Structures are given as C-alpha cells and as structure tokens.
Amino acid sequence: MLALSSRREAFYERIQELQALGAAQALGHWDMQTHMPSQAANTRAQTLSALGALAHERLTDPAFGDAIQALLDTPSDDATETALLAEMAYRRNRALSVSPQWVRQFETASARGYGIWADARRDNDFAAFLPALQELVTLSRQRAEILSETASGGNLYDALLEDYERGATVAEIDPLFDALHQELVPLAAQIADQQQPEPDCFEGKSFDLTVQTAFCRETLTAMGYDFTRGRMDASAHPFTTEIGGRNDVRLTIRSTTAHPLESVFTALHEGGHALYEQGVDPALADSPLGTGTSLGIHESQSRLWENAVGRSAAFWRHFYPRLQAVFPQALGDVDEDVFLRRVNRVTPSLIRTEADEVTYNLHILLRYRLEKALISGSLAPAEIPEAWNAGMTEFLGVEAPNDAHGCLQDVHWSGGSFGYFPTYTLGNLYAAQFYHTARQQMPDLDARLSQGDLLTLKNWLNQHIHVFGKTRTAQALALSVTGEALSPQYFLDALRQKYLSGAV
C-alpha cells in the first residue's frame, strides 16, 4: 500500500493535470467564440470532446479516488487542503455518474451547438437549431435522472442547478422567484407610469465601434482590471473565462453603432466577473479552489458593477464628460440629466442583455420556467418558440417579432448549460445585499465614484469576497459579508428608493 506522502504527491500531480486540461478546454471555447474560422467548427468539436473525455478519465481514475480517500481518512491541520479534498471528492462523485461515452457525446454536442446556434440566430432559423437543442436536452435529462437517483429523489432540475449554485434547489427557489415576480410586475408598471416620455437621445445617431472599444478599455482599467493578466475581445454573446487561473482572465463585449451603452454595460458586467477571478488569493492560484464559489456570487459581482455602479449618477458624474468627449457630435449637446434618464429608463424589452434593472429578472423567470419544463419533459424543444412568445407576453407584455429576438437570443442552451439562468436573479439579490453593506461601511462611496475612484470599491470586494475563491460556500460568504442570509428585500428596497423617490 502506498505511503500517505505518496498518496498526497499523486493527488496534487493529478490536480495539476486536471487544471491543465481545464485550461486547454477553456482556451478552445474562448477561441471558438472569438477568433475561430467558421469552417473549423467540426474539428474544434472533436478536440473539445477528446479533452473532455480525457479530463473525465483522469478525474474518475480509481487511483485518484484512492488517494482522495486516504487523505480524507487522515485528519489534516491544513484548512486549504481539507477544502480541496472535499471539492475534488465532490467533483469526482458527480463525474462518476456518467459514462465516458456520454461525456464524449455531450462535449461534441456542446461544441457543435455553439456554431449551429450562432448561424441560426443570424438567420432567424430556429428549425436549424432544433436538432442540436433536442440532443442537448436529452443528454442533460439523462444525466439529471442519474444524479437524482443517486441523491435519493428530488427534482430533476436540482441536479443541473447544482452545477452552478451548489446546494440550491427548486423547492427553495420557486417561492423566492414567485414572490419576486409578484413584486416586480406592479413595481415595473408603477415606475413606467411615473416616467415622463421624452425623445431618445441616441436615436438617429451613430457611435463608432472603435471609439466604444477604447472607452470600454479605459473604464475597465479604472475598475482595476489588469490587462497584463487578461484581454478584451468581441463576441456574439459577451462572456468571461479564466484560462488556468487568475493570471489569464479574458472577457468579451458586444457593441452596436446605434447604442453606445450596450458595449459599456457589457464591459462593466464582464469586468465584474473578471475582477472576481483576478482577485482570488494567489495562494489558491492554479487550484480548483482558485475560482468563484458559485455562479450566483459570480453574477452578483457582474450585476453590482453593471447596475449599482454603472447606472448610478455618481458613476456618470465622472464618466459622462469622458463619453461626451469621445462622441462630441452625438452627445455634446445632451444634458447629463437627460442622459441619466436614458440610462435608467424602465420599459419592457425583447433582449435580456439590454433589459433595465427592474424588468431584467422577468426575463430570467421566464427562462427558468422553460428550463424546468424542458428537463421534466412537459415541454418539447420544438414547442419552445410558442412557449417563449406566450411567456414574453405574460411576463413583460411584449411580443418577439422573430426567434432571433426571442428564443434564439441567448447562448446558454447551445452549450447545454441548463440550470445556469436562475443564478442571474440570485446574483441580482446578492449584489444588492453586498452593495448595501459596502455603502454602510464606506459612507463616502458615492463621492469616490463621482471622482472616478472605482478602485476603493474594487479593493473592498477583493477583501470581502474575491480573495476566498471557492473556500467558502455562497451562503457562508453572504453571511460573513452582510451578517444575514440572502434576502430579496435589499434588491426591492434599492429599486423603490431609486425609481420612486424621484432620483431618476
């Protein structure tokens, strides 16, 4: 029998190998969505499938399981090692639920799905995407069924939600989201009624994409995003990915010449994700613990920067003159108050990523409902367009003119990421609670933001959230930062204070 020291050495060697394989997969996915030639899709799918299968093989290797168990059976004073052992035991048990054949099929379907979705979205052709969606739903349901059996029952969707928000369940989320729905619909209507109609200060104007990109880069630099450890590119759907750890964290933005705020808000949003990854304790670098603890907490960082900061009067007091300076013809004669009202206009919209902070969650609640139905089997993939359009009418009172502006707008299903969407709303709730605490602890925060000082907030987030990586659960982190469990009240109170008090 191997000595404990040999088991420990084998354990850490395997960790390094798994990290390297994960980095290779992340790099392949990043390139696929940014620079890969369109004709390379099938080859890339085969590459990612092979990498996924190899990572699954290494993770489920019996010798690795023996090493984990031997170390677990020997109490350690090293809290980081204890957390790492628990994390790898958890990941290994999840991986053992599916076969290598399933992994290959899923990785291939996921990689191919992106290209098929991108073309279908461009061509407004849901039928072209349907076979890929059907395969991904089937594969996801197969895995959910196995994991649910292992967990002695439970909702099938719980098994997939666990991938993104560990410990969260439909039984907990449903009442939370139902209550939020009941509050948001009348609140959005009340806010809309109070808004005075005025011309759109962007309408009929053009905003150069190169200038937008430079402004986004300036804003990210002010936030503290380290371009020596990251980069900014463009993609059909904005995203952030870390490739092997905190020293290679890349983000993308999406821009349009008709609307300068889309690029700015995607930069702030993705920048929030990137600051989290870059801010993890260096001692956790190159480790499975050296990343965000959950997608809900991750989304709290992106939504905090996008909404709490990016839609605030304090932020634009400094950055609007800069935006006017780079777009003098389009914005030179637009008053700051007019611009701020445009930034904070509340109106139901077709596109989730362009939605205001009040109606945004209604988009998520619709997707959550559809995902649960897809995984339970009560909704067939072919029925998605009809169900989507009915839901948009019910939740937001708008009708999608086509599928490109409807059920094809999001990238998530093309990669089989079922269970991801609820984390956006959880992120909004966490963000409001974190920001409330930050403002209590830093009473001069607004004054700092109005002077262009974004680093004070970034440093506070580093210290209280980012540094811990995956060593604390989402629930424990929220409790340690705010002194309370997650509550939707901070989010709702912030909206009421902002929009019903006459602030905007």
Short mmCIF file of C-alpha atoms in Angstrom, two decimals:
data_model
loop_
_atom_site.label_atom_id
_atom_site.label_comp_id
_atom_site.label_asym_id
_atom_site.label_seq_id
_atom_site.Cartn_x
_atom_site.Cartn_y
_atom_site.Cartn_z
CA MET A 1 0.00 0.00 0.00
CA LEU A 2 1.31 3.44 -0.92
CA ALA A 3 2.51 5.67 1.91
CA LEU A 4 0.42 8.71 2.74
CA SER A 5 3.13 11.02 1.38
CA SER A 6 2.97 9.20 -1.96
CA ARG A 7 -0.82 9.48 -1.99
CA ARG A 8 -0.54 13.22 -1.35
CA GLU A 9 2.02 13.61 -4.14
CA ALA A 10 -0.20 11.66 -6.55
CA PHE A 11 -3.21 13.75 -5.53
CA TYR A 12 -1.51 17.08 -6.27
CA GLU A 13 0.01 15.81 -9.51
CA ARG A 14 -3.42 14.81 -10.71
CA ILE A 15 -4.81 18.21 -9.67
CA GLN A 16 -2.19 19.92 -11.84
CA GLU A 17 -3.06 17.67 -14.76
CA LEU A 18 -6.79 18.36 -14.41
CA GLN A 19 -6.13 22.09 -14.20
CA ALA A 20 -4.08 21.94 -17.41
CA LEU A 21 -6.81 20.02 -19.21
CA GLY A 22 -9.40 22.51 -17.99
CA ALA A 23 -7.28 25.40 -19.25
CA ALA A 24 -6.97 23.76 -22.67
CA GLN A 25 -10.76 23.31 -22.82
CA ALA A 26 -11.35 26.92 -21.75
CA LEU A 27 -8.92 28.20 -24.38
CA GLY A 28 -10.67 26.15 -27.05
CA HIS A 29 -14.07 27.54 -26.06
CA TRP A 30 -12.76 31.12 -25.87
CA ASP A 31 -11.24 30.91 -29.34
CA MET A 32 -14.39 29.24 -30.68
CA GLN A 33 -16.44 32.30 -29.70
CA THR A 34 -13.93 34.97 -30.69
CA HIS A 35 -11.47 34.18 -33.48
CA MET A 36 -12.03 30.63 -34.77
CA PRO A 37 -12.77 30.33 -38.52
CA SER A 38 -16.35 29.19 -39.04
CA GLN A 39 -15.27 26.17 -41.07
CA ALA A 40 -13.27 24.83 -38.12
CA ALA A 41 -16.34 24.04 -36.03
CA ASN A 42 -16.35 20.26 -36.50
CA THR A 43 -12.62 19.94 -35.85
CA ARG A 44 -12.93 22.04 -32.72
CA ALA A 45 -15.84 19.92 -31.52
CA GLN A 46 -13.71 16.79 -31.87
CA THR A 47 -10.83 18.45 -30.00
CA LEU A 48 -13.01 19.59 -27.11
CA SER A 49 -14.70 16.20 -26.97
CA ALA A 50 -11.33 14.47 -26.67
CA LEU A 51 -10.17 16.87 -23.97
CA GLY A 52 -13.41 16.44 -22.04
CA ALA A 53 -13.18 12.67 -22.21
CA LEU A 54 -9.56 12.74 -21.07
CA ALA A 55 -10.39 15.00 -18.12
CA HIS A 56 -13.28 12.70 -17.17
CA GLU A 57 -10.99 9.68 -17.33
CA ARG A 58 -8.38 11.33 -15.08
CA LEU A 59 -10.99 12.53 -12.60
CA THR A 60 -12.71 9.15 -12.30
CA ASP A 61 -9.47 7.13 -12.20
CA PRO A 62 -9.75 4.66 -9.25
CA ALA A 63 -6.19 5.50 -8.17
CA PHE A 64 -7.17 9.16 -7.80
CA GLY A 65 -10.18 8.11 -5.75
CA ASP A 66 -7.94 6.03 -3.51
CA ALA A 67 -5.60 8.98 -2.99
CA ILE A 68 -8.50 11.27 -2.07
CA GLN A 69 -9.94 8.76 0.38
CA ALA A 70 -6.59 8.07 2.03
CA LEU A 71 -6.07 11.78 2.66
CA LEU A 72 -9.65 12.25 3.85
CA ASP A 73 -9.16 9.43 6.33
CA THR A 74 -6.19 11.24 7.84
CA PRO A 75 -7.21 14.49 9.59
CA SER A 76 -5.15 17.48 8.48
CA ASP A 77 -4.47 20.84 10.10
CA ASP A 78 -4.28 22.40 6.62
CA ALA A 79 -7.70 24.00 6.07
CA THR A 80 -6.99 24.67 2.39
CA GLU A 81 -6.07 21.04 1.75
CA THR A 82 -9.19 19.89 3.58
CA ALA A 83 -11.33 22.15 1.41
CA LEU A 84 -9.54 20.98 -1.74
CA LEU A 85 -10.07 17.31 -0.85
CA ALA A 86 -13.78 17.93 -0.27
CA GLU A 87 -14.03 19.78 -3.58
CA MET A 88 -12.33 17.03 -5.57
CA ALA A 89 -14.31 14.27 -3.87
CA TYR A 90 -17.48 16.14 -4.80
CA ARG A 91 -16.41 16.63 -8.42
CA ARG A 92 -15.32 13.03 -8.75
CA ASN A 93 -18.61 11.69 -7.43
CA ARG A 94 -20.50 13.87 -9.90
CA ALA A 95 -18.28 12.70 -12.76
CA LEU A 96 -18.77 9.03 -11.86
CA SER A 97 -22.50 9.42 -12.57
CA VAL A 98 -21.95 9.42 -16.33
CA SER A 99 -20.02 7.20 -18.71
CA PRO A 100 -17.05 8.22 -20.87
CA GLN A 101 -19.30 7.70 -23.89
CA TRP A 102 -21.83 10.20 -22.51
CA VAL A 103 -19.05 12.72 -21.87
CA ARG A 104 -17.78 12.45 -25.44
CA GLN A 105 -21.27 12.81 -26.86
CA PHE A 106 -22.11 15.79 -24.66
CA GLU A 107 -18.82 17.61 -25.27
CA THR A 108 -19.22 17.14 -29.02
CA ALA A 109 -22.85 18.28 -28.98
CA SER A 110 -21.97 21.29 -26.83
CA ALA A 111 -19.11 22.42 -29.04
CA ARG A 112 -21.09 21.97 -32.25
CA GLY A 113 -24.14 23.56 -30.71
CA TYR A 114 -22.48 26.96 -30.43
CA GLY A 115 -21.78 27.28 -34.16
CA ILE A 116 -25.22 25.98 -35.07
CA TRP A 117 -26.84 28.46 -32.67
CA ALA A 118 -24.78 31.40 -33.94
CA ASP A 119 -25.81 30.67 -37.54
CA ALA A 120 -29.44 30.06 -36.57
CA ARG A 121 -29.59 33.32 -34.61
CA ARG A 122 -28.07 35.22 -37.51
CA ASP A 123 -30.51 33.64 -39.98
CA ASN A 124 -33.55 33.69 -37.65
CA ASP A 125 -33.89 29.93 -38.18
CA PHE A 126 -34.98 28.03 -35.06
CA ALA A 127 -35.56 24.87 -37.11
CA ALA A 128 -31.83 24.77 -37.89
CA PHE A 129 -31.02 24.84 -34.18
CA LEU A 130 -33.74 22.42 -33.07
CA PRO A 131 -31.85 19.10 -33.63
CA ALA A 132 -28.89 20.37 -31.60
CA LEU A 133 -31.21 21.58 -28.84
CA GLN A 134 -33.07 18.27 -28.76
CA GLU A 135 -29.82 16.34 -28.36
CA LEU A 136 -28.56 18.60 -25.57
CA VAL A 137 -31.86 18.44 -23.69
CA THR A 138 -31.89 14.64 -23.97
CA LEU A 139 -28.32 14.32 -22.73
CA SER A 140 -28.90 16.76 -19.88
CA ARG A 141 -32.05 14.93 -18.79
CA GLN A 142 -30.17 11.61 -18.85
CA ARG A 143 -27.54 12.98 -16.50
CA ALA A 144 -30.15 14.63 -14.27
CA GLU A 145 -32.03 11.34 -13.93
CA ILE A 146 -28.88 9.51 -12.85
CA LEU A 147 -27.86 12.20 -10.37
CA SER A 148 -31.38 12.39 -8.93
CA GLU A 149 -31.39 8.64 -8.32
CA THR A 150 -28.01 8.91 -6.60
CA ALA A 151 -29.35 11.70 -4.40
CA SER A 152 -32.38 9.57 -3.41
CA GLY A 153 -35.01 11.51 -5.30
CA GLY A 154 -35.56 15.20 -5.77
CA ASN A 155 -36.44 17.39 -8.71
CA LEU A 156 -34.55 16.55 -11.91
CA TYR A 157 -33.71 20.21 -12.36
CA ASP A 158 -31.99 20.28 -8.95
CA ALA A 159 -29.27 18.02 -10.34
CA LEU A 160 -28.40 20.52 -13.07
CA LEU A 161 -28.81 23.60 -10.87
CA GLU A 162 -26.21 22.03 -8.59
CA ASP A 163 -23.58 22.53 -11.32
CA TYR A 164 -23.86 26.28 -10.95
CA GLU A 165 -25.29 27.02 -7.49
CA ARG A 166 -24.32 24.24 -5.13
CA GLY A 167 -26.97 23.45 -2.55
CA ALA A 168 -29.75 25.42 -4.25
CA THR A 169 -32.99 23.59 -5.00
CA VAL A 170 -36.21 24.22 -6.89
CA ALA A 171 -38.08 23.90 -3.59
CA GLU A 172 -36.18 26.94 -2.28
CA ILE A 173 -36.01 28.97 -5.47
CA ASP A 174 -39.64 28.63 -6.60
CA PRO A 175 -41.19 30.55 -3.68
CA LEU A 176 -38.39 33.13 -3.80
CA PHE A 177 -38.91 33.74 -7.51
CA ASP A 178 -42.71 33.64 -7.25
CA ALA A 179 -42.61 36.33 -4.57
CA LEU A 180 -40.20 38.39 -6.66
CA HIS A 181 -42.48 38.07 -9.68
CA GLN A 182 -45.46 39.32 -7.69
CA GLU A 183 -43.49 42.36 -6.55
CA LEU A 184 -41.75 43.21 -9.82
CA VAL A 185 -44.70 43.28 -12.22
CA PRO A 186 -46.64 46.03 -10.40
CA LEU A 187 -43.40 47.83 -9.47
CA ALA A 188 -42.31 47.98 -13.12
CA ALA A 189 -45.75 49.28 -14.12
CA GLN A 190 -45.69 51.91 -11.36
CA ILE A 191 -42.23 53.12 -12.37
CA ALA A 192 -43.18 53.22 -16.05
CA ASP A 193 -46.26 55.31 -15.23
CA GLN A 194 -44.12 57.86 -13.37
CA GLN A 195 -41.62 58.29 -16.20
CA GLN A 196 -42.15 61.27 -18.45
CA PRO A 197 -41.89 60.42 -22.17
CA GLU A 198 -39.03 62.14 -23.94
CA PRO A 199 -37.08 61.64 -27.18
CA ASP A 200 -34.34 59.01 -27.16
CA CYS A 201 -31.05 60.90 -27.04
CA PHE A 202 -29.36 58.10 -29.04
CA GLU A 203 -31.92 57.81 -31.81
CA GLY A 204 -30.66 58.52 -35.32
CA LYS A 205 -27.04 58.79 -34.17
CA SER A 206 -24.05 56.59 -34.87
CA PHE A 207 -21.35 55.63 -32.36
CA ASP A 208 -18.09 54.38 -33.82
CA LEU A 209 -17.23 50.87 -32.62
CA THR A 210 -13.50 51.53 -32.34
CA VAL A 211 -14.14 54.53 -30.10
CA GLN A 212 -16.57 52.49 -27.98
CA THR A 213 -13.93 49.80 -27.55
CA ALA A 214 -11.35 52.36 -26.40
CA PHE A 215 -13.84 53.83 -23.89
CA CYS A 216 -14.60 50.37 -22.53
CA ARG A 217 -10.91 49.68 -22.13
CA GLU A 218 -10.49 52.95 -20.23
CA THR A 219 -13.41 52.07 -17.95
CA LEU A 220 -12.10 48.56 -17.26
CA THR A 221 -8.69 49.99 -16.41
CA ALA A 222 -10.32 52.39 -13.94
CA MET A 223 -12.11 49.41 -12.35
CA GLY A 224 -8.74 47.75 -11.76
CA TYR A 225 -8.93 45.07 -14.45
CA ASP A 226 -5.34 44.00 -15.11
CA PHE A 227 -4.76 43.80 -18.86
CA THR A 228 -1.39 42.13 -18.27
CA ARG A 229 -3.45 39.20 -16.95
CA GLY A 230 -6.34 39.46 -19.35
CA ARG A 231 -7.69 40.80 -22.61
CA MET A 232 -10.88 42.18 -24.13
CA ASP A 233 -12.37 40.92 -27.38
CA ALA A 234 -15.77 40.88 -29.13
CA SER A 235 -18.25 38.00 -29.36
CA ALA A 236 -21.88 37.38 -30.30
CA HIS A 237 -22.68 36.81 -26.64
CA PRO A 238 -20.45 38.53 -24.05
CA PHE A 239 -18.66 36.25 -21.59
CA THR A 240 -15.69 35.96 -19.24
CA THR A 241 -13.43 32.96 -18.85
CA GLU A 242 -10.35 32.18 -16.81
CA ILE A 243 -7.83 30.01 -18.59
CA GLY A 244 -5.96 28.07 -15.96
CA GLY A 245 -6.25 30.62 -13.17
CA ARG A 246 -6.16 34.23 -12.04
CA ASN A 247 -3.33 35.22 -14.39
CA ASP A 248 -5.29 34.65 -17.61
CA VAL A 249 -8.81 36.04 -17.28
CA ARG A 250 -10.38 37.09 -20.59
CA LEU A 251 -13.61 38.92 -21.32
CA THR A 252 -15.61 39.90 -24.37
CA ILE A 253 -18.06 42.69 -25.11
CA ARG A 254 -20.79 43.24 -27.68
CA SER A 255 -21.24 46.57 -29.46
CA THR A 256 -23.61 48.27 -31.86
CA THR A 257 -23.20 51.59 -33.63
CA ALA A 258 -26.75 52.61 -32.64
CA HIS A 259 -26.38 52.23 -28.87
CA PRO A 260 -23.15 53.08 -27.00
CA LEU A 261 -24.37 51.74 -23.66
CA GLU A 262 -24.53 48.11 -24.79
CA SER A 263 -20.74 47.93 -25.00
CA VAL A 264 -20.27 49.93 -21.79
CA PHE A 265 -22.66 47.81 -19.76
CA THR A 266 -21.26 44.54 -21.11
CA ALA A 267 -17.77 45.77 -20.22
CA LEU A 268 -18.87 46.64 -16.68
CA HIS A 269 -20.73 43.33 -16.37
CA GLU A 270 -17.93 41.14 -17.67
CA GLY A 271 -15.41 43.28 -15.83
CA GLY A 272 -17.15 42.38 -12.58
CA HIS A 273 -16.72 38.70 -13.38
CA ALA A 274 -13.09 39.25 -14.35
CA LEU A 275 -12.20 41.20 -11.19
CA TYR A 276 -13.53 38.28 -9.14
CA GLU A 277 -11.24 35.80 -10.90
CA GLN A 278 -8.22 38.10 -10.85
CA GLY A 279 -8.83 38.89 -7.17
CA VAL A 280 -8.63 35.33 -5.84
CA ASP A 281 -5.91 34.75 -3.22
CA PRO A 282 -2.64 33.96 -5.06
CA ALA A 283 -2.19 31.05 -2.65
CA LEU A 284 -5.20 29.42 -4.35
CA ALA A 285 -3.91 30.06 -7.88
CA ASP A 286 -3.69 27.05 -10.21
CA SER A 287 -6.08 25.21 -7.91
CA PRO A 288 -9.73 24.14 -8.27
CA LEU A 289 -10.36 26.44 -5.29
CA GLY A 290 -8.95 29.43 -7.15
CA THR A 291 -12.21 30.49 -8.79
CA GLY A 292 -15.61 31.90 -7.88
CA THR A 293 -17.57 29.92 -5.33
CA SER A 294 -20.85 29.85 -7.28
CA LEU A 295 -22.47 31.41 -10.32
CA GLY A 296 -24.87 33.33 -8.07
CA ILE A 297 -21.96 35.03 -6.31
CA HIS A 298 -20.20 35.49 -9.64
CA GLU A 299 -23.28 37.17 -11.08
CA SER A 300 -23.51 39.36 -8.00
CA GLN A 301 -20.17 40.86 -8.97
CA SER A 302 -21.11 41.49 -12.59
CA ARG A 303 -24.54 42.89 -11.76
CA LEU A 304 -23.14 45.05 -8.95
CA TRP A 305 -20.79 46.81 -11.38
CA GLU A 306 -23.30 46.96 -14.22
CA ASN A 307 -26.29 48.22 -12.23
CA ALA A 308 -25.42 49.51 -8.77
CA VAL A 309 -22.37 51.36 -10.14
CA GLY A 310 -22.94 51.66 -13.88
CA ARG A 311 -26.46 53.08 -13.67
CA SER A 312 -25.68 55.47 -10.83
CA ALA A 313 -25.50 59.26 -11.05
CA ALA A 314 -22.21 59.13 -9.12
CA PHE A 315 -20.50 56.96 -11.75
CA TRP A 316 -21.65 59.06 -14.69
CA ARG A 317 -20.76 62.34 -12.98
CA HIS A 318 -17.17 61.42 -13.81
CA PHE A 319 -17.55 59.21 -16.87
CA TYR A 320 -20.24 61.05 -18.83
CA PRO A 321 -17.97 64.01 -19.65
CA ARG A 322 -15.47 61.42 -20.88
CA LEU A 323 -18.14 59.81 -23.08
CA GLN A 324 -19.16 63.23 -24.41
CA ALA A 325 -15.52 63.97 -25.21
CA VAL A 326 -15.16 60.89 -27.42
CA PHE A 327 -18.59 61.36 -29.03
CA PRO A 328 -18.86 65.18 -29.23
CA GLN A 329 -21.22 65.29 -32.21
CA ALA A 330 -23.65 62.69 -30.83
CA LEU A 331 -23.63 63.64 -27.14
CA GLY A 332 -22.07 67.09 -26.88
CA ASP A 333 -25.40 68.85 -26.52
CA VAL A 334 -27.12 66.13 -24.46
CA ASP A 335 -27.59 67.23 -20.85
CA GLU A 336 -26.32 64.86 -18.14
CA ASP A 337 -29.77 64.55 -16.56
CA VAL A 338 -31.28 63.59 -19.93
CA PHE A 339 -28.54 61.01 -20.40
CA LEU A 340 -29.11 59.58 -16.91
CA ARG A 341 -32.82 59.22 -17.55
CA ARG A 342 -31.96 57.33 -20.74
CA VAL A 343 -29.56 55.09 -18.81
CA ASN A 344 -32.27 54.30 -16.26
CA ARG A 345 -35.32 54.12 -18.49
CA VAL A 346 -37.62 51.31 -17.37
CA THR A 347 -39.51 49.69 -20.20
CA PRO A 348 -40.18 46.06 -21.14
CA SER A 349 -37.72 44.89 -23.78
CA LEU A 350 -37.17 41.93 -26.03
CA ILE A 351 -33.49 41.32 -25.31
CA ARG A 352 -32.38 40.19 -21.85
CA THR A 353 -28.90 41.68 -22.01
CA GLU A 354 -30.36 45.08 -22.90
CA ALA A 355 -33.05 44.99 -20.20
CA ASP A 356 -33.25 47.57 -17.44
CA GLU A 357 -32.52 46.51 -13.87
CA VAL A 358 -36.22 46.40 -12.93
CA THR A 359 -37.57 44.14 -15.69
CA TYR A 360 -34.39 42.07 -16.17
CA ASN A 361 -35.41 39.40 -13.68
CA LEU A 362 -38.67 38.81 -15.52
CA HIS A 363 -36.59 37.56 -18.44
CA ILE A 364 -34.83 35.16 -16.09
CA LEU A 365 -38.06 33.90 -14.52
CA LEU A 366 -39.36 33.01 -17.98
CA ARG A 367 -36.21 31.09 -18.91
CA TYR A 368 -36.26 29.32 -15.55
CA ARG A 369 -39.83 28.17 -16.16
CA LEU A 370 -38.97 26.91 -19.67
CA GLU A 371 -35.84 25.08 -18.50
CA LYS A 372 -37.70 23.23 -15.77
CA ALA A 373 -40.32 22.18 -18.29
CA LEU A 374 -37.71 21.02 -20.81
CA ILE A 375 -35.89 18.89 -18.25
CA SER A 376 -39.08 17.43 -16.78
CA GLY A 377 -40.28 16.55 -20.27
CA SER A 378 -43.51 18.55 -20.01
CA LEU A 379 -42.27 20.84 -22.79
CA ALA A 380 -40.73 19.55 -26.02
CA PRO A 381 -37.84 21.51 -27.57
CA ALA A 382 -39.94 22.04 -30.71
CA GLU A 383 -42.51 23.88 -28.59
CA ILE A 384 -40.02 26.45 -27.30
CA PRO A 385 -40.83 29.30 -29.74
CA GLU A 386 -44.54 29.20 -28.94
CA ALA A 387 -43.96 28.87 -25.19
CA TRP A 388 -41.36 31.62 -25.30
CA ASN A 389 -43.65 34.07 -27.07
CA ALA A 390 -46.52 33.31 -24.71
CA GLY A 391 -44.23 33.83 -21.73
CA MET A 392 -42.88 37.14 -23.02
CA THR A 393 -46.44 38.39 -23.33
CA GLU A 394 -47.30 37.16 -19.84
CA PHE A 395 -44.15 38.34 -18.05
CA LEU A 396 -43.27 41.51 -19.97
CA GLY A 397 -46.21 42.37 -22.17
CA VAL A 398 -44.12 42.33 -25.36
CA GLU A 399 -44.14 40.08 -28.41
CA ALA A 400 -40.97 38.93 -30.16
CA PRO A 401 -41.12 39.74 -33.90
CA ASN A 402 -38.99 36.68 -34.66
CA ASP A 403 -36.98 33.94 -32.98
CA ALA A 404 -33.68 35.81 -33.36
CA HIS A 405 -35.09 38.40 -30.96
CA GLY A 406 -36.83 35.69 -28.97
CA CYS A 407 -35.79 32.18 -28.06
CA LEU A 408 -32.53 32.30 -30.04
CA GLN A 409 -31.09 35.35 -28.29
CA ASP A 410 -29.19 33.53 -25.52
CA VAL A 411 -26.16 31.30 -25.98
CA HIS A 412 -26.63 29.10 -22.90
CA TRP A 413 -28.77 26.28 -24.33
CA SER A 414 -26.39 25.84 -27.28
CA GLY A 415 -23.80 24.53 -24.82
CA GLY A 416 -26.20 22.50 -22.70
CA SER A 417 -25.99 24.94 -19.77
CA PHE A 418 -29.33 24.08 -18.20
CA GLY A 419 -29.54 25.33 -14.62
CA TYR A 420 -27.47 28.46 -15.28
CA PHE A 421 -30.24 31.05 -15.72
CA PRO A 422 -31.51 31.18 -12.11
CA THR A 423 -28.08 32.34 -10.98
CA TYR A 424 -28.62 35.68 -12.73
CA THR A 425 -31.52 36.55 -10.45
CA LEU A 426 -29.74 35.15 -7.40
CA GLY A 427 -26.82 37.35 -8.43
CA ASN A 428 -29.03 40.44 -8.51
CA LEU A 429 -30.22 39.70 -4.99
CA TYR A 430 -26.73 39.05 -3.65
CA ALA A 431 -25.44 42.19 -5.41
CA ALA A 432 -28.00 44.46 -3.74
CA GLN A 433 -27.23 42.99 -0.32
CA PHE A 434 -23.45 43.29 -0.81
CA TYR A 435 -23.70 46.85 -2.12
CA HIS A 436 -25.89 47.88 0.80
CA THR A 437 -23.18 46.62 3.16
CA ALA A 438 -20.41 48.31 1.16
CA ARG A 439 -22.17 51.67 1.36
CA GLN A 440 -22.70 51.27 5.09
CA GLN A 441 -19.01 50.55 5.61
CA MET A 442 -17.90 53.25 3.15
CA PRO A 443 -20.26 56.24 3.61
CA ASP A 444 -18.21 58.28 1.11
CA LEU A 445 -18.50 55.66 -1.65
CA ASP A 446 -20.73 57.80 -3.90
CA ALA A 447 -18.34 60.74 -3.55
CA ARG A 448 -15.44 58.49 -4.52
CA LEU A 449 -17.29 57.14 -7.57
CA SER A 450 -18.15 60.66 -8.71
CA GLN A 451 -14.41 61.43 -8.71
CA GLY A 452 -13.68 58.40 -10.88
CA ASP A 453 -12.33 56.34 -7.99
CA LEU A 454 -13.51 52.81 -8.71
CA LEU A 455 -10.57 51.13 -7.00
CA THR A 456 -11.87 51.72 -3.47
CA LEU A 457 -14.91 49.56 -4.23
CA LYS A 458 -12.82 47.04 -6.13
CA ASN A 459 -10.45 46.68 -3.17
CA TRP A 460 -13.40 46.22 -0.78
CA LEU A 461 -14.78 43.44 -2.99
CA ASN A 462 -11.31 41.87 -3.20
CA GLN A 463 -11.04 41.83 0.58
CA HIS A 464 -14.53 40.65 1.47
CA ILE A 465 -15.47 38.36 -1.45
CA HIS A 466 -12.89 37.68 -4.15
CA VAL A 467 -9.92 36.56 -2.08
CA PHE A 468 -11.71 33.49 -0.69
CA GLY A 469 -12.23 31.83 -4.06
CA LYS A 470 -14.10 28.59 -3.57
CA THR A 471 -13.10 28.06 0.05
CA ARG A 472 -16.46 29.40 1.30
CA THR A 473 -19.94 28.49 0.10
CA ALA A 474 -22.22 31.16 -1.31
CA GLN A 475 -24.40 31.02 1.79
CA ALA A 476 -21.45 31.28 4.19
CA LEU A 477 -19.92 34.12 2.19
CA ALA A 478 -23.13 36.16 2.21
CA LEU A 479 -23.47 35.65 5.94
CA SER A 480 -19.87 36.65 6.62
CA VAL A 481 -20.06 39.79 4.45
CA THR A 482 -23.53 41.09 5.35
CA GLY A 483 -24.36 39.33 8.62
CA GLU A 484 -27.55 37.93 7.08
CA ALA A 485 -28.76 35.15 4.83
CA LEU A 486 -29.80 36.10 1.29
CA SER A 487 -32.90 38.31 1.22
CA PRO A 488 -34.70 39.85 -1.78
CA GLN A 489 -35.68 42.85 0.32
CA TYR A 490 -32.43 44.74 -0.30
CA PHE A 491 -32.93 44.46 -4.05
CA LEU A 492 -36.56 45.59 -3.93
CA ASP A 493 -35.82 48.41 -1.49
CA ALA A 494 -33.00 49.69 -3.70
CA LEU A 495 -35.29 49.80 -6.73
CA ARG A 496 -38.04 51.60 -4.84
CA GLN A 497 -35.60 54.09 -3.36
CA LYS A 498 -34.08 54.83 -6.74
CA TYR A 499 -37.11 54.94 -9.00
CA LEU A 500 -39.97 56.02 -6.75
CA SER A 501 -38.17 58.74 -4.83
CA GLY A 502 -37.63 60.93 -7.88
CA ALA A 503 -33.89 60.24 -8.00
CA VAL A 504 -34.11 59.45 -11.74
#
